[in-house]
Tab-separated table of C-alpha atoms in Angstrom:
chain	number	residue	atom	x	y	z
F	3	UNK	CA	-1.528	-18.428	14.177
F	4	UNK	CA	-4.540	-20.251	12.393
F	5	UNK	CA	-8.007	-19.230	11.842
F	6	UNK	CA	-10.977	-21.836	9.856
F	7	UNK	CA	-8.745	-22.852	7.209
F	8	UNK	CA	-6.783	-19.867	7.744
F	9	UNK	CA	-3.004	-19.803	8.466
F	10	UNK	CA	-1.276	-15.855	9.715
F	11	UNK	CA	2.674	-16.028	9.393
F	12	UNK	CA	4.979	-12.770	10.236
F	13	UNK	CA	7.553	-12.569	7.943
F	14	UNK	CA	10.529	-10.064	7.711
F	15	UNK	CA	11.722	-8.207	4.663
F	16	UNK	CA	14.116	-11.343	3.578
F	17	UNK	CA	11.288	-13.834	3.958
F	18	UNK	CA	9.280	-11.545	1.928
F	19	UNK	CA	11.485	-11.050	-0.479
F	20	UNK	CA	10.930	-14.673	-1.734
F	21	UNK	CA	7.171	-14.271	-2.275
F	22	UNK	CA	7.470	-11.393	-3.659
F	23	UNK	CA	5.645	-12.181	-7.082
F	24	UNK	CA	2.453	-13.005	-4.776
F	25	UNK	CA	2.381	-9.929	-3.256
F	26	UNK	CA	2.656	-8.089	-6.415
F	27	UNK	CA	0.013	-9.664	-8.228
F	28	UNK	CA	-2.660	-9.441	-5.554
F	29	UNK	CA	-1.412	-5.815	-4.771
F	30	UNK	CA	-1.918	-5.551	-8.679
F	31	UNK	CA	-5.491	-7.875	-8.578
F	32	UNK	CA	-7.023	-5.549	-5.155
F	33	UNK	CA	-5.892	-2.275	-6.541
F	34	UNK	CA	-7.351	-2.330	-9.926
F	35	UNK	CA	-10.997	-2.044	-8.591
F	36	UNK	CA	-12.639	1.298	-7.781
F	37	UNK	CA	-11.660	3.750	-6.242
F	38	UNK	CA	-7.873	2.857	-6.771
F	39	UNK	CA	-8.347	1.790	-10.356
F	40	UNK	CA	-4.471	1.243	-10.259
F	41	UNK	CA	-4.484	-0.897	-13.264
F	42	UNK	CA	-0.724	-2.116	-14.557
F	43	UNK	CA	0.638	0.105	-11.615
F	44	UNK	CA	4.597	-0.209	-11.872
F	45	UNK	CA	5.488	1.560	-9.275
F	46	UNK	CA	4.754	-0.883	-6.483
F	47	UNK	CA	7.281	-3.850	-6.441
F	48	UNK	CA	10.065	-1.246	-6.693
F	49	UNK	CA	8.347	0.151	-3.726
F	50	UNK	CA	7.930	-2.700	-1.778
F	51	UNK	CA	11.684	-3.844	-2.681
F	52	UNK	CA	12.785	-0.585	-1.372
F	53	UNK	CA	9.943	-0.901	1.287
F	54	UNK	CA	11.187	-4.683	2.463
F	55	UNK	CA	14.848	-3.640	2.768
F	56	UNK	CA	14.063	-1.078	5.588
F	57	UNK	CA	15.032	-1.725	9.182
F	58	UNK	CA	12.403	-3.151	10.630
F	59	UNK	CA	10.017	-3.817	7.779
F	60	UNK	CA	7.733	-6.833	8.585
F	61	UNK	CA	4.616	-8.766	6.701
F	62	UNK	CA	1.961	-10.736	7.868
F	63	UNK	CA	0.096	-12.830	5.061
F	64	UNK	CA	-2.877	-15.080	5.499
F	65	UNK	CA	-3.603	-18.246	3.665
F	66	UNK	CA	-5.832	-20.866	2.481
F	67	UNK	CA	-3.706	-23.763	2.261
F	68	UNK	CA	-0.615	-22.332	0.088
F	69	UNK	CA	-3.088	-19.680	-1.305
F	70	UNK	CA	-2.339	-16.130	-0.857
F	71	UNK	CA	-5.615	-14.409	0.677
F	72	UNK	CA	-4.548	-11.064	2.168
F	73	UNK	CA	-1.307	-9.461	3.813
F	74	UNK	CA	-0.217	-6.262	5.854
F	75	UNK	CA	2.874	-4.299	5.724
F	76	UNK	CA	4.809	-1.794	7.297
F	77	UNK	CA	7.816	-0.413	8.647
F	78	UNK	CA	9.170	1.989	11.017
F	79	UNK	CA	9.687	5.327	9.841
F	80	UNK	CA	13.133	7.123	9.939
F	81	UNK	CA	13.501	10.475	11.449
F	82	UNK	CA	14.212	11.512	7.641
F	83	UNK	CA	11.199	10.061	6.339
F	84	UNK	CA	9.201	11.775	3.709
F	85	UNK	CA	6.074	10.556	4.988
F	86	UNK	CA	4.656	13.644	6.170
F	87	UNK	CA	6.169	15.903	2.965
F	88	UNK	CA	2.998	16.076	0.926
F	89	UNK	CA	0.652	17.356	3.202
F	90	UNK	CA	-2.209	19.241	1.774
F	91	UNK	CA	-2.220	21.633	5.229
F	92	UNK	CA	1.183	22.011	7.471
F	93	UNK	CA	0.381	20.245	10.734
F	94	UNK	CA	2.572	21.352	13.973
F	95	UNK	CA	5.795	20.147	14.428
F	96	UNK	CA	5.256	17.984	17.498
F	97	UNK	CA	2.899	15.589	14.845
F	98	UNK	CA	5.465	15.787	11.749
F	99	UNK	CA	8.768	14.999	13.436
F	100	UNK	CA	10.092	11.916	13.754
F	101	UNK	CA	12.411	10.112	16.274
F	102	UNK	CA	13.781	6.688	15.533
F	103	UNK	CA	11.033	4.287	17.254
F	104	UNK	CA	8.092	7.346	16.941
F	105	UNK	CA	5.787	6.107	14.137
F	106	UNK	CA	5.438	2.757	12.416
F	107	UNK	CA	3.902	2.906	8.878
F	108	UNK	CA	1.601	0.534	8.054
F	109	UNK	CA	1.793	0.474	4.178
F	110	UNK	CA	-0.281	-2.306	2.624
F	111	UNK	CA	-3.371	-4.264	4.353
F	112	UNK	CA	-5.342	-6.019	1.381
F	113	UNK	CA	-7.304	-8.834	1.311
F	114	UNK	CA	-8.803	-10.844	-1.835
F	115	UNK	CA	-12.437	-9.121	-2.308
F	116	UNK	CA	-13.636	-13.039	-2.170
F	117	UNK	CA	-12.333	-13.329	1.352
F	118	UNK	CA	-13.523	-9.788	2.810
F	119	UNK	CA	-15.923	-9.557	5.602
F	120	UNK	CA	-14.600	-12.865	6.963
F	121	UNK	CA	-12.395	-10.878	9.399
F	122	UNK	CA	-8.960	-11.628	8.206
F	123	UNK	CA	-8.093	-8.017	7.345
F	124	UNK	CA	-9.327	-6.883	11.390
F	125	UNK	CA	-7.061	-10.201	11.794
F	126	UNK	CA	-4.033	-9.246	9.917
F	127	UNK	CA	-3.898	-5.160	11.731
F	128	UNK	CA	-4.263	-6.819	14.978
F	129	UNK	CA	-1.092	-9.368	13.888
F	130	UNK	CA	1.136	-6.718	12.503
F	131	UNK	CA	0.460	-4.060	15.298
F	132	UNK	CA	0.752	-6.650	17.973
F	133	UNK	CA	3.565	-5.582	20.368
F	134	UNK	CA	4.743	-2.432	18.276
F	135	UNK	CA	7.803	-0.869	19.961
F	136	UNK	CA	6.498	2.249	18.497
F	137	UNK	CA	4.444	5.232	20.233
F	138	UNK	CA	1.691	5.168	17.249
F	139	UNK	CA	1.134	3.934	13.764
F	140	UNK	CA	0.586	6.005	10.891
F	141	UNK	CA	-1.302	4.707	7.109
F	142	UNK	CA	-2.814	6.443	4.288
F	143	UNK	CA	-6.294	5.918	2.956
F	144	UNK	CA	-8.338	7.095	-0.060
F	145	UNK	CA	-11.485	9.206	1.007
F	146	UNK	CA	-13.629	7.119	-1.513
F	147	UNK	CA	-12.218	3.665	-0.457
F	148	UNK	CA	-15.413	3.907	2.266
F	149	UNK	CA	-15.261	0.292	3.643
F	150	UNK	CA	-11.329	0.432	4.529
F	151	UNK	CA	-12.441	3.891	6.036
F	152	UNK	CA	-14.990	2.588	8.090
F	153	UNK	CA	-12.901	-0.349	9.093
F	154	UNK	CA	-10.009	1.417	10.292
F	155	UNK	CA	-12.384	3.976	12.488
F	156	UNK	CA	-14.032	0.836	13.993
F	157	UNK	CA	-10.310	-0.022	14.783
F	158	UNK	CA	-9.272	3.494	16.696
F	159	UNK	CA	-8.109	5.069	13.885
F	160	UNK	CA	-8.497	8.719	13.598
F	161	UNK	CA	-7.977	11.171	11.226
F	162	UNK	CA	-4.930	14.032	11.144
F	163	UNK	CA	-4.387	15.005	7.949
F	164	UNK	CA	-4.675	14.709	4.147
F	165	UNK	CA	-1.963	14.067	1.603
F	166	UNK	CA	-1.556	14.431	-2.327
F	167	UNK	CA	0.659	12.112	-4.192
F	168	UNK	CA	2.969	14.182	-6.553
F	169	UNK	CA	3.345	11.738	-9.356
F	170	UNK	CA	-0.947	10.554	-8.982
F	171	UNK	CA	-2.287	13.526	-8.005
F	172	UNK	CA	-4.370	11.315	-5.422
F	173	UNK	CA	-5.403	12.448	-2.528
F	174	UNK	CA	-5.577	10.087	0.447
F	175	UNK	CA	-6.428	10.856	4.410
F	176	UNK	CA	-3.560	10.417	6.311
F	177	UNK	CA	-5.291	8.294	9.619
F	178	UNK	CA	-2.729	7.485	13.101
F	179	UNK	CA	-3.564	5.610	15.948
F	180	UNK	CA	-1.212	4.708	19.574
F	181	UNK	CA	0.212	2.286	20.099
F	182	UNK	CA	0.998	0.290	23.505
F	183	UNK	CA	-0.828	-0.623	26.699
């Protein structure tokens, strides 16, 4: 799929794997800047390694030319996920539980803060949630990152719960929206 100069590609976690490096340094580039302020964070490419090995794991990147601009990521979740361990308040049951094919997790969506408001993040949900197996889609967001926030309401989005991340401390909104016709 292209866009004005843009191209979108889905990958899977293979064809990820071998652009790896890219991803990590714009991860690293976007998440330095307020409110993430994620400076020399190490834990990433061992997450996305682990991340890109999972069943199901898929990428969409957008470019300018070869030039990285943005991706999204995600997976499926496993019905022994820990995705819904750290919650700051217990939700019920029916929310937390998972079934293999329930909940897709969409882990990354970042875009190049030269190429925001051009669409291409609105571009690259819509690519990577396009014909989702899955009932819903589940993704955690910082309360102060306000533009992503308002973004993903525009999108349907809504709000279920809040998480705290052991090792961080950070506490991020924990947002789900359905999936399907």
């Amino acid at each position: 799929m292209t866009g004005p100069g843009l191209t979108y590609q889905v990958l899977d976690g293979g064809q990820a794997a071998g652009r790896a490096d890219e991803y990590h340094e714009l991860h690293a580039e976007v998440y330095a800047d307020p409110p993430y302020r994620l400076a020399g964070d190490e834990e990433y490419p061992r997450r996305f390694a682990v991340q890109r090995r999972q069943p199901g794991f898929v990428l969409a990147e957008a470019r300018n030319g070869g030039y990285l601009v943005g991706y999204a990521a995600g997976m499926p979740l496993r019905p022994s996920t820990s995705w819904w361990r750290d919650l700051t308040t217990p939700l019920p049951a029916e929310v937390t539980e998972e079934q293999a094919g329930r909940t897709f997790a969409l882990t990354d969506l970042l875009v190049r803060a030269s190429w925001r408001r051009q669409g291409i993040g609105r571009e690259l949900h819509d690519l990577i949630l396009a014909g989702r197996p899955e009932e819903r889609a589940t993704l955690v967001v910082l309360p102060g990152a306000s533009a992503a926030q308002q973004a993903f309401r525009a999108w349907g989005w809504r709000k279920v719960a809040r998480t705290r991340d052991e090792p961080t401390g950070l506490v991020a909104d924990v947002l789900v929206i359905a999936l399907g016709p």
